[in-house]
């Protein structure tokens, strides 16, 4: 992998746990030299415990209120606190990892440098227009296969890099509750581009993106009525990902999935989470046909405009299905207002 | 450096899956020595050998294999004038084997493909994996980030719509290759020493609406679901193009599978590809294809089959009409190809008359 310019990267961590000592120390070999933005969940009461030795800026409720106004800080509660980090960052690339994940080991036993892998994915082109059966054609030892059109071999800019998880995979509550012992032990050694028009559930647990290219498209918008502090009780990242993929497809960018892996630890109880009414399921069912048939106007050429158009369509077509969609549409519009105001004065 | 597996001492599987429902189709011009190392995994199955080139040459089949063999004389005898649709002096002739088979499933493999090793050193039973792929549903409507959700130890991830978790029937299982990768001639010339040593431990469904380069070296499919669309085109002797047979079939089957709601998988199993073909010879064969595919790809990407096309044959005939209409201007070859596509379907239906119960198309 090529050398990374660390000055182009912000590592954004949403703190849902107060004690980040173990988390940050486990990532030290790979976070060292990078600037970190830690955003504390505004609803977390305890003081954050952050170990020495990191170049880190910490933001808590008071900081969030100052920048976006206290009436808007609910937009950044729970897992969505990280989006505040995305908002105020000034860097080209963002890498974001949940605070219950530590570095994974590859099959050779070496710790995986997730940050480098993500940035590498972002710096190399994506190939959404035609599927390469040997996966990433730009990596060492691989190439485009016979039959791959030559005109498509320079690829398109990569907007996002979606990583995966060993140990506790990102399964939903019913699935994990049914298979309590199931752990992901399969290390699939590949990065690939998710094809144009293909929808996928993007997980916020281990993600990176090109902020300069698509920053405003990562929207903290869909909030479940019973949203909780474990991933099984959220859908904000999945909704964000559907928007991001659609906008990337529209603008001719690519989204990659696969490496890097992180090791995800136990937290919460899937069966407990099941007790909550699983409204996320219903919302996803409604979202799929919406995104499948959605066509953004050709005149929407800027990411911000795409988000506004998307919000309009959500309100028109999904608003009557569930109030969560209307709220999401409003949040998307508000997000763009905040983005424009924060990033023009910077 | 990657090596093929040593299969000496591995016992033949006493209960091979789908033993009486699957044919193995192998095109050959030389010999079938490679079948010695495949014994533990392939011997229980019936082989259909399609002998290309000089029909007077005797092809030796290793002891213990049950097979039927067809050379050019047989093809001409069986198909009569329709034999014109079967390529000569090109491995595309293998599709004749698909046509004469009476089984539900086909596995096709090249005669320079050996048994691969997985990262633990174990010999890969490629056929067993293909069968697993075909018997398990596909998920073309929504991409699962943990790849095949039906695999042991995997599942659908959070956010994957529940209504899509039943999946659809799998029509095609496309396997990969360690050692000599399936590169085109220009890439072979630039990277003659590159070897594929990366074992990617995943099977995945290629999303609906996405085309891919289908390689015929290590391929399996459900003949009942998609067989008539697996025509490998007009290649080789007397044709302006070669090494695009499987590509052509792959674009056709993908459009038709997308239309009929069938799935196409790619990934495991790996085989060990032992022989690198001559890149200069390849360049001569592929040369026109490299330019033509720039037009062909948009053609397939935009091809829309009608609601009335509900069987594979109907879809394929419609596609042949579109080829004639839209690609003939690219080169008169496509006019011939479109006719050959029709001839192929006529020959297929002749050799595979539909029974009252059987119906090709949607499962």
mmCIF file of N, CA and C in Angstrom, chain A residues 31-121:
data_model
loop_
_atom_site.group_PDB
_atom_site.id
_atom_site.type_symbol
_atom_site.label_atom_id
_atom_site.label_comp_id
_atom_site.label_asym_id
_atom_site.label_seq_id
_atom_site.Cartn_x
_atom_site.Cartn_y
_atom_site.Cartn_z
ATOM 1 N N UNK A 31 -3.529 4.721 15.071
ATOM 2 C CA UNK A 31 -4.042 6.090 15.169
ATOM 3 C C UNK A 31 -2.905 7.087 15.354
ATOM 4 N N UNK A 32 -1.743 6.563 15.685
ATOM 5 C CA UNK A 32 -0.628 7.466 15.996
ATOM 6 C C UNK A 32 -0.256 8.299 14.771
ATOM 7 N N UNK A 33 -0.069 9.608 14.979
ATOM 8 C CA UNK A 33 0.264 10.496 13.877
ATOM 9 C C UNK A 33 -0.945 11.119 13.219
ATOM 10 N N UNK A 34 -2.130 10.612 13.557
ATOM 11 C CA UNK A 34 -3.355 11.164 12.984
ATOM 12 C C UNK A 34 -4.036 12.094 13.970
ATOM 13 N N UNK A 35 -4.829 13.014 13.432
ATOM 14 C CA UNK A 35 -5.642 13.866 14.273
ATOM 15 C C UNK A 35 -6.962 13.163 14.551
ATOM 16 N N UNK A 36 -7.359 13.174 15.834
ATOM 17 C CA UNK A 36 -8.599 12.513 16.222
ATOM 18 C C UNK A 36 -9.651 13.533 16.627
ATOM 19 N N UNK A 37 -10.869 13.267 16.248
ATOM 20 C CA UNK A 37 -12.009 14.052 16.737
ATOM 21 C C UNK A 37 -12.880 13.092 17.524
ATOM 22 N N UNK A 38 -13.013 13.331 18.816
ATOM 23 C CA UNK A 38 -13.888 12.499 19.633
ATOM 24 C C UNK A 38 -15.119 13.323 19.978
ATOM 25 N N UNK A 39 -16.274 12.792 19.632
ATOM 26 C CA UNK A 39 -17.515 13.494 19.941
ATOM 27 C C UNK A 39 -18.286 12.684 20.971
ATOM 28 N N UNK A 40 -18.561 13.312 22.104
ATOM 29 C CA UNK A 40 -19.267 12.598 23.182
ATOM 30 C C UNK A 40 -20.775 12.682 22.932
ATOM 31 N N UNK A 41 -21.433 11.522 23.031
ATOM 32 C CA UNK A 41 -22.894 11.480 22.946
ATOM 33 C C UNK A 41 -23.459 12.506 23.924
ATOM 34 N N UNK A 42 -24.222 13.485 23.428
ATOM 35 C CA UNK A 42 -24.736 14.528 24.324
ATOM 36 C C UNK A 42 -25.557 13.967 25.489
ATOM 37 N N UNK A 43 -26.052 12.742 25.332
ATOM 38 C CA UNK A 43 -26.863 12.168 26.414
ATOM 39 C C UNK A 43 -26.025 11.385 27.414
ATOM 40 N N UNK A 44 -24.737 11.269 27.161
ATOM 41 C CA UNK A 44 -23.860 10.552 28.087
ATOM 42 C C UNK A 44 -23.484 11.486 29.230
ATOM 43 N N UNK A 45 -23.793 11.036 30.455
ATOM 44 C CA UNK A 45 -23.609 11.943 31.591
ATOM 45 C C UNK A 45 -22.179 11.981 32.091
ATOM 46 N N UNK A 46 -21.491 10.793 32.072
ATOM 47 C CA UNK A 46 -20.168 10.747 32.692
ATOM 48 C C UNK A 46 -19.136 11.526 31.888
ATOM 49 N N UNK A 47 -18.061 11.861 32.578
ATOM 50 C CA UNK A 47 -16.924 12.506 31.924
ATOM 51 C C UNK A 47 -16.189 11.465 31.089
ATOM 52 N N UNK A 48 -15.656 11.903 29.961
ATOM 53 C CA UNK A 48 -14.881 10.983 29.126
ATOM 54 C C UNK A 48 -13.499 10.754 29.730
ATOM 55 N N UNK A 49 -13.038 9.524 29.618
ATOM 56 C CA UNK A 49 -11.689 9.192 30.066
ATOM 57 C C UNK A 49 -10.856 8.880 28.829
ATOM 58 N N UNK A 50 -9.948 9.796 28.508
ATOM 59 C CA UNK A 50 -9.138 9.634 27.292
ATOM 60 C C UNK A 50 -7.676 9.546 27.679
ATOM 61 N N UNK A 51 -6.992 8.464 27.258
ATOM 62 C CA UNK A 51 -5.591 8.293 27.663
ATOM 63 C C UNK A 51 -4.672 9.301 26.976
ATOM 64 N N UNK A 52 -3.466 9.422 27.504
ATOM 65 C CA UNK A 52 -2.453 10.324 26.954
ATOM 66 C C UNK A 52 -1.914 9.797 25.643
ATOM 67 N N UNK A 53 -1.292 10.691 24.917
ATOM 68 C CA UNK A 53 -0.516 10.254 23.751
ATOM 69 C C UNK A 53 -1.241 10.339 22.429
ATOM 70 N N UNK A 54 -2.361 11.033 22.390
ATOM 71 C CA UNK A 54 -3.094 11.176 21.128
ATOM 72 C C UNK A 54 -3.278 12.645 20.805
ATOM 73 N N UNK A 55 -3.283 12.948 19.519
ATOM 74 C CA UNK A 55 -3.588 14.301 19.067
ATOM 75 C C UNK A 55 -5.104 14.351 18.882
ATOM 76 N N UNK A 56 -5.790 14.783 19.933
ATOM 77 C CA UNK A 56 -7.246 14.644 19.921
ATOM 78 C C UNK A 56 -7.961 15.921 20.333
ATOM 79 N N UNK A 57 -9.040 16.226 19.652
ATOM 80 C CA UNK A 57 -9.970 17.278 20.060
ATOM 81 C C UNK A 57 -11.270 16.608 20.475
ATOM 82 N N UNK A 58 -11.753 16.987 21.662
ATOM 83 C CA UNK A 58 -12.962 16.365 22.197
ATOM 84 C C UNK A 58 -14.112 17.361 22.154
ATOM 85 N N UNK A 59 -15.257 16.903 21.718
ATOM 86 C CA UNK A 59 -16.440 17.770 21.669
ATOM 87 C C UNK A 59 -17.562 17.131 22.474
ATOM 88 N N UNK A 60 -18.181 17.948 23.321
ATOM 89 C CA UNK A 60 -19.298 17.431 24.108
ATOM 90 C C UNK A 60 -20.518 18.304 23.841
ATOM 91 N N UNK A 61 -21.554 18.110 24.643
ATOM 92 C CA UNK A 61 -22.825 18.768 24.368
ATOM 93 C C UNK A 61 -22.698 20.283 24.246
ATOM 94 N N UNK A 62 -21.907 20.869 25.151
ATOM 95 C CA UNK A 62 -21.795 22.335 25.122
ATOM 96 C C UNK A 62 -21.200 22.814 23.800
ATOM 97 N N UNK A 63 -20.207 22.069 23.290
ATOM 98 C CA UNK A 63 -19.597 22.449 22.019
ATOM 99 C C UNK A 63 -20.595 22.309 20.871
ATOM 100 N N UNK A 64 -21.347 21.214 20.922
ATOM 101 C CA UNK A 64 -22.334 20.962 19.867
ATOM 102 C C UNK A 64 -23.386 22.067 19.876
ATOM 103 N N UNK A 65 -23.858 22.387 21.085
ATOM 104 C CA UNK A 65 -24.870 23.457 21.208
ATOM 105 C C UNK A 65 -24.360 24.766 20.636
ATOM 106 N N UNK A 66 -23.095 25.063 20.912
ATOM 107 C CA UNK A 66 -22.506 26.330 20.462
ATOM 108 C C UNK A 66 -22.501 26.426 18.941
ATOM 109 N N UNK A 67 -22.194 25.315 18.298
ATOM 110 C CA UNK A 67 -22.047 25.332 16.842
ATOM 111 C C UNK A 67 -23.394 25.246 16.122
ATOM 112 N N UNK A 68 -24.268 24.355 16.599
ATOM 113 C CA UNK A 68 -25.512 24.134 15.841
ATOM 114 C C UNK A 68 -26.748 24.697 16.528
ATOM 115 N N UNK A 69 -26.581 25.174 17.747
ATOM 116 C CA UNK A 69 -27.748 25.649 18.482
ATOM 117 C C UNK A 69 -28.360 24.505 19.272
ATOM 118 N N UNK A 70 -28.795 24.778 20.498
ATOM 119 C CA UNK A 70 -29.251 23.696 21.375
ATOM 120 C C UNK A 70 -30.492 23.002 20.825
ATOM 121 N N UNK A 71 -31.290 23.701 19.998
ATOM 122 C CA UNK A 71 -32.488 23.042 19.462
ATOM 123 C C UNK A 71 -32.114 21.974 18.432
ATOM 124 N N UNK A 72 -30.909 22.074 17.877
ATOM 125 C CA UNK A 72 -30.500 21.102 16.856
ATOM 126 C C UNK A 72 -29.607 19.996 17.385
ATOM 127 N N UNK A 73 -29.230 20.091 18.677
ATOM 128 C CA UNK A 73 -28.235 19.115 19.141
ATOM 129 C C UNK A 73 -28.808 17.715 19.295
ATOM 130 N N UNK A 74 -30.146 17.577 19.309
ATOM 131 C CA UNK A 74 -30.723 16.212 19.375
ATOM 132 C C UNK A 74 -30.397 15.424 18.118
ATOM 133 N N UNK A 75 -30.135 16.142 17.021
ATOM 134 C CA UNK A 75 -29.759 15.489 15.773
ATOM 135 C C UNK A 75 -28.476 14.669 15.963
ATOM 136 N N UNK A 76 -27.677 15.041 16.960
ATOM 137 C CA UNK A 76 -26.376 14.409 17.154
ATOM 138 C C UNK A 76 -26.327 13.552 18.411
ATOM 139 N N UNK A 77 -27.471 13.041 18.847
ATOM 140 C CA UNK A 77 -27.456 12.216 20.048
ATOM 141 C C UNK A 77 -27.260 10.750 19.680
ATOM 142 N N UNK A 78 -26.786 9.976 20.651
ATOM 143 C CA UNK A 78 -26.549 8.544 20.430
ATOM 144 C C UNK A 78 -25.462 8.335 19.392
ATOM 145 N N UNK A 79 -25.643 7.316 18.549
ATOM 146 C CA UNK A 79 -24.637 7.001 17.536
ATOM 147 C C UNK A 79 -24.446 8.137 16.535
ATOM 148 N N UNK A 80 -25.431 9.039 16.448
ATOM 149 C CA UNK A 80 -25.328 10.134 15.492
ATOM 150 C C UNK A 80 -24.381 11.233 15.952
ATOM 151 N N UNK A 81 -23.795 11.089 17.142
ATOM 152 C CA UNK A 81 -22.880 12.146 17.609
ATOM 153 C C UNK A 81 -21.682 12.273 16.676
ATOM 154 N N UNK A 82 -21.302 11.193 16.033
ATOM 155 C CA UNK A 82 -20.136 11.230 15.155
ATOM 156 C C UNK A 82 -20.315 12.186 13.989
ATOM 157 N N UNK A 83 -21.593 12.384 13.566
ATOM 158 C CA UNK A 83 -21.830 13.261 12.425
ATOM 159 C C UNK A 83 -21.411 14.700 12.730
ATOM 160 N N UNK A 84 -21.414 15.062 14.017
ATOM 161 C CA UNK A 84 -20.918 16.388 14.377
ATOM 162 C C UNK A 84 -19.438 16.480 14.011
ATOM 163 N N UNK A 85 -18.731 15.392 14.239
ATOM 164 C CA UNK A 85 -17.322 15.340 13.851
ATOM 165 C C UNK A 85 -17.143 15.505 12.354
ATOM 166 N N UNK A 86 -18.022 14.856 11.573
ATOM 167 C CA UNK A 86 -17.964 14.983 10.117
ATOM 168 C C UNK A 86 -18.207 16.443 9.718
ATOM 169 N N UNK A 87 -19.128 17.071 10.444
ATOM 170 C CA UNK A 87 -19.545 18.439 10.121
ATOM 171 C C UNK A 87 -18.396 19.426 10.282
ATOM 172 N N UNK A 88 -17.674 19.300 11.386
ATOM 173 C CA UNK A 88 -16.682 20.332 11.688
ATOM 174 C C UNK A 88 -15.267 19.993 11.214
ATOM 175 N N UNK A 89 -15.078 18.790 10.730
ATOM 176 C CA UNK A 89 -13.745 18.403 10.244
ATOM 177 C C UNK A 89 -13.350 19.283 9.058
ATOM 178 N N UNK A 90 -12.025 19.451 8.896
ATOM 179 C CA UNK A 90 -11.563 20.238 7.743
ATOM 180 C C UNK A 90 -10.732 19.361 6.801
ATOM 181 N N UNK A 91 -10.777 18.047 7.019
ATOM 182 C CA UNK A 91 -9.897 17.175 6.270
ATOM 183 C C UNK A 91 -10.584 16.564 5.052
ATOM 184 N N UNK A 92 -9.763 15.944 4.198
ATOM 185 C CA UNK A 92 -10.279 15.354 2.970
ATOM 186 C C UNK A 92 -10.953 14.007 3.244
ATOM 187 N N UNK A 93 -10.321 13.204 4.116
ATOM 188 C CA UNK A 93 -10.845 11.867 4.389
ATOM 189 C C UNK A 93 -11.261 11.752 5.855
ATOM 190 N N UNK A 94 -12.331 11.023 6.087
ATOM 191 C CA UNK A 94 -12.762 10.709 7.448
ATOM 192 C C UNK A 94 -12.745 9.194 7.608
ATOM 193 N N UNK A 95 -12.211 8.730 8.739
ATOM 194 C CA UNK A 95 -12.314 7.321 9.095
ATOM 195 C C UNK A 95 -13.047 7.263 10.423
ATOM 196 N N UNK A 96 -14.059 6.415 10.502
ATOM 197 C CA UNK A 96 -14.892 6.393 11.700
ATOM 198 C C UNK A 96 -15.103 4.954 12.164
ATOM 199 N N UNK A 97 -14.822 4.680 13.433
ATOM 200 C CA UNK A 97 -14.952 3.326 13.968
ATOM 201 C C UNK A 97 -15.710 3.385 15.290
ATOM 202 N N UNK A 98 -16.619 2.447 15.513
ATOM 203 C CA UNK A 98 -17.375 2.398 16.772
ATOM 204 C C UNK A 98 -16.428 2.147 17.945
ATOM 205 N N UNK A 99 -16.799 2.698 19.099
ATOM 206 C CA UNK A 99 -15.893 2.612 20.242
ATOM 207 C C UNK A 99 -15.910 1.257 20.956
ATOM 208 N N UNK A 100 -16.589 0.274 20.385
ATOM 209 C CA UNK A 100 -16.510 -1.070 20.966
ATOM 210 C C UNK A 100 -15.750 -2.018 20.036
ATOM 211 N N UNK A 101 -14.951 -1.455 19.131
ATOM 212 C CA UNK A 101 -14.174 -2.264 18.186
ATOM 213 C C UNK A 101 -12.679 -2.069 18.406
ATOM 214 N N UNK A 102 -11.934 -3.137 18.257
ATOM 215 C CA UNK A 102 -10.476 -3.071 18.359
ATOM 216 C C UNK A 102 -9.882 -3.636 17.070
ATOM 217 N N UNK A 103 -8.557 -3.459 16.859
ATOM 218 C CA UNK A 103 -7.971 -3.991 15.632
ATOM 219 C C UNK A 103 -8.156 -5.505 15.535
ATOM 220 N N UNK A 104 -8.431 -5.985 14.323
ATOM 221 C CA UNK A 104 -8.580 -7.417 14.083
ATOM 222 C C UNK A 104 -7.224 -7.986 13.659
ATOM 223 N N UNK A 105 -7.137 -9.332 13.655
ATOM 224 C CA UNK A 105 -5.919 -9.977 13.154
ATOM 225 C C UNK A 105 -6.246 -10.596 11.808
ATOM 226 N N UNK A 106 -5.307 -10.490 10.873
ATOM 227 C CA UNK A 106 -5.504 -11.158 9.585
ATOM 228 C C UNK A 106 -5.128 -12.633 9.725
ATOM 229 N N UNK A 107 -5.371 -13.468 8.695
ATOM 230 C CA UNK A 107 -5.106 -14.904 8.819
ATOM 231 C C UNK A 107 -3.651 -15.233 9.153
ATOM 232 N N UNK A 108 -2.718 -14.279 8.882
ATOM 233 C CA UNK A 108 -1.318 -14.541 9.205
ATOM 234 C C UNK A 108 -1.014 -14.167 10.651
ATOM 235 N N UNK A 109 -2.002 -13.595 11.346
ATOM 236 C CA UNK A 109 -1.800 -13.234 12.744
ATOM 237 C C UNK A 109 -1.363 -11.801 12.953
ATOM 238 N N UNK A 110 -1.273 -11.023 11.872
ATOM 239 C CA UNK A 110 -0.871 -9.622 12.012
ATOM 240 C C UNK A 110 -2.088 -8.746 12.259
ATOM 241 N N UNK A 111 -1.885 -7.718 13.099
ATOM 242 C CA UNK A 111 -2.966 -6.776 13.348
ATOM 243 C C UNK A 111 -3.248 -5.971 12.084
ATOM 244 N N UNK A 112 -4.519 -5.781 11.809
ATOM 245 C CA UNK A 112 -4.929 -5.077 10.597
ATOM 246 C C UNK A 112 -4.926 -3.574 10.812
ATOM 247 N N UNK A 113 -4.208 -2.843 9.959
ATOM 248 C CA UNK A 113 -4.197 -1.393 10.016
ATOM 249 C C UNK A 113 -5.406 -0.901 9.223
ATOM 250 N N UNK A 114 -6.520 -0.780 9.940
ATOM 251 C CA UNK A 114 -7.774 -0.435 9.276
ATOM 252 C C UNK A 114 -7.718 0.959 8.661
ATOM 253 N N UNK A 115 -7.012 1.863 9.334
ATOM 254 C CA UNK A 115 -6.961 3.244 8.837
ATOM 255 C C UNK A 115 -6.279 3.289 7.467
ATOM 256 N N UNK A 116 -5.109 2.662 7.380
ATOM 257 C CA UNK A 116 -4.386 2.660 6.103
ATOM 258 C C UNK A 116 -5.188 1.997 4.997
ATOM 259 N N UNK A 117 -5.818 0.877 5.330
ATOM 260 C CA UNK A 117 -6.599 0.170 4.313
ATOM 261 C C UNK A 117 -7.747 1.035 3.807
ATOM 262 N N UNK A 118 -8.452 1.692 4.734
ATOM 263 C CA UNK A 118 -9.562 2.582 4.334
ATOM 264 C C UNK A 118 -9.062 3.698 3.415
ATOM 265 N N UNK A 119 -7.973 4.351 3.816
ATOM 266 C CA UNK A 119 -7.491 5.483 3.015
ATOM 267 C C UNK A 119 -7.027 4.999 1.652
ATOM 268 N N UNK A 120 -6.388 3.839 1.646
ATOM 269 C CA UNK A 120 -5.981 3.225 0.382
ATOM 270 C C UNK A 120 -7.182 2.964 -0.526
ATOM 271 N N UNK A 121 -8.248 2.441 0.053
ATOM 272 C CA UNK A 121 -9.470 2.198 -0.720
ATOM 273 C C UNK A 121 -9.984 3.496 -1.319
#
